[in-house]
Amino acid sequence: MRRLFPVTDLAAADLSGDWSLDRLADAYSYPAVDGPWLRANMVSTLDGAAQHDGRSQPISCASDMRIFGTLRGLADVVIAGAETVRQEGYRPARARDAFAARRAEAGQTPVAAIAVVSGSLDLDFSLPLFVSPLVPTLVLTGAGAPPDRIATARKAGAEVVIAGEGSRVDPARAVRELADRGHRRLLTEGGPRLLGQFVAEGVLDELCLTVAPMLTAGDAQRIAGGPAVAVPKRFALASLLEEDGFLFTRYRRH
């Protein structure tokens, strides 16, 4: 059974019976703002685990993956940390007919670019993600990254973006650098450490969080890691969908 709990702008989007990709795309469309909009998409169990055995797939479901695909279909760029890219086996984004007209009308490339955040550039640049994407993969790194690794990344076809000093990538600068390249609809899929950095820097605008009706115990990471912020960041509930006990929530900066 699928249910829609309208909170704000989703009140006009009838998703109670048919979660088609087109309707989901309308429901999750990016707001018209003057500047970049950074959205995160994460999944968590009832007891706060963002992964099971190091991957998010075991706590996901078919509808979660449908929303995952929709969010990718709307984004200009998908930002992911290097460890997440390795653990989840990232590949280039695939062009999908369902989003072709929408992306063309918005002046977007056929698919979202993938942007990998890595200070050390300890990445396998022979993978399809780097050598055969439909649009070049970006690598966000610091000015102190090893020159030989920068050269290897560029030789593979990746676009290297310097977004920090030393080996550290500055979250706010990363958002600015991507926006300067025309990537204003930003989506991050984590992992938890990267999301924690975006939260701490105060640049996260929206969180799409799937709450899985599961308990895993153990010591898995939460959706956001790293040092705690001095004052908790307040977000407001924008929409809520439910199917088979899974909650698909969307929160925006308060």
XYZ file of C-alpha atoms in Angstrom, residues 50-198:
149
model
C 23.136 4.089 7.390
C 24.655 0.823 6.155
C 24.681 -2.918 6.754
C 27.895 -4.794 6.061
C 29.307 -1.558 4.662
C 26.619 -0.981 2.014
C 23.271 0.795 1.883
C 21.555 -1.694 -0.446
C 20.514 -4.201 2.297
C 18.416 -1.530 4.043
C 16.884 -0.139 0.854
C 13.844 -1.235 -1.177
C 12.473 -0.958 -4.706
C 10.646 2.334 -4.082
C 13.704 3.801 -2.394
C 15.723 2.964 -5.503
C 12.980 4.500 -7.665
C 13.288 7.768 -5.749
C 17.085 7.421 -5.866
C 16.893 7.242 -9.665
C 14.504 10.178 -9.808
C 16.803 12.374 -7.729
C 19.698 11.498 -10.020
C 17.527 12.218 -13.034
C 16.913 15.755 -11.760
C 20.446 16.651 -10.658
C 23.212 18.422 -12.557
C 25.868 16.618 -10.542
C 26.025 13.803 -7.976
C 28.648 14.300 -5.260
C 30.079 11.301 -3.423
C 33.015 10.654 -1.152
C 35.819 8.403 -2.367
C 35.075 5.661 0.176
C 31.420 5.561 -0.854
C 32.449 5.340 -4.503
C 34.662 2.357 -3.656
C 32.201 0.553 -1.365
C 29.116 1.058 -3.516
C 30.915 0.334 -6.800
C 29.961 3.590 -8.495
C 29.587 3.548 -12.262
C 28.771 6.366 -14.694
C 25.205 7.656 -14.599
C 22.936 6.143 -17.268
C 20.783 8.194 -19.609
C 17.104 7.405 -19.109
C 14.349 8.157 -21.589
C 11.997 9.115 -18.753
C 14.094 12.190 -17.959
C 15.417 13.073 -21.429
C 12.847 15.724 -22.333
C 12.854 17.235 -18.847
C 16.655 17.521 -18.817
C 16.785 18.954 -22.345
C 14.179 21.583 -21.465
C 16.194 22.557 -18.372
C 19.388 22.878 -20.437
C 21.037 19.953 -18.639
C 23.430 17.345 -20.000
C 21.830 13.952 -20.815
C 22.901 12.611 -17.406
C 24.207 14.013 -14.157
C 27.958 14.214 -13.825
C 29.518 12.294 -10.937
C 31.824 14.320 -8.671
C 34.147 12.305 -6.431
C 35.589 14.001 -3.336
C 39.115 12.811 -2.519
C 42.051 14.544 -0.929
C 44.563 11.783 -1.638
C 43.180 10.802 -5.074
C 43.597 7.163 -4.053
C 41.215 6.058 -6.774
C 41.308 3.514 -9.581
C 41.239 5.777 -12.619
C 40.970 2.812 -14.989
C 37.351 2.188 -13.906
C 34.434 3.003 -16.246
C 33.426 5.846 -13.916
C 36.480 7.751 -15.119
C 37.246 6.429 -18.602
C 33.784 5.956 -20.151
C 31.113 8.246 -18.687
C 28.607 10.047 -20.910
C 29.781 13.304 -19.336
C 33.226 13.709 -17.736
C 33.535 12.690 -14.112
C 34.763 15.435 -11.813
C 37.287 14.911 -9.033
C 37.140 17.421 -6.183
C 40.429 17.644 -4.327
C 42.743 20.037 -2.500
C 45.613 22.127 -3.833
C 48.049 19.818 -2.046
C 46.924 16.645 -3.816
C 49.772 14.538 -5.253
C 50.670 15.994 -8.687
C 51.166 12.540 -10.195
C 47.655 11.507 -9.142
C 46.201 14.708 -10.586
C 47.970 13.941 -13.865
C 46.646 10.362 -13.833
C 43.105 11.584 -13.220
C 43.281 14.036 -16.088
C 44.827 11.480 -18.418
C 41.884 9.165 -17.703
C 39.497 11.927 -18.769
C 38.379 13.250 -15.387
C 38.021 16.971 -14.732
C 40.050 17.861 -11.630
C 38.536 20.649 -9.533
C 40.657 22.256 -6.812
C 38.294 23.022 -3.946
C 40.495 23.441 -0.910
C 43.954 24.032 0.487
C 46.378 21.258 1.377
C 44.777 17.838 1.074
C 41.376 18.918 2.399
C 38.323 19.706 0.305
C 36.379 22.658 1.686
C 32.637 21.866 1.479
C 31.512 25.447 0.845
C 34.178 25.967 -1.795
C 33.223 22.685 -3.475
C 29.637 23.945 -3.823
C 30.860 27.246 -5.262
C 33.259 25.592 -7.706
C 30.531 23.293 -9.007
C 28.076 26.175 -9.330
C 30.671 28.183 -11.259
C 30.773 25.300 -13.758
C 27.010 25.453 -14.239
C 26.124 22.722 -11.739
C 23.420 24.363 -9.613
C 21.208 21.358 -8.883
C 23.487 19.450 -6.542
C 22.865 16.001 -5.067
C 25.090 14.255 -2.553
C 24.764 10.569 -1.739
C 27.298 10.671 1.087
C 28.868 8.845 2.610
C 28.329 9.818 6.215
C 31.638 11.630 6.632
C 31.063 13.805 3.569
C 27.485 14.579 4.575
C 28.712 15.478 8.055
C 31.100 17.996 6.516
C 28.316 19.590 4.471
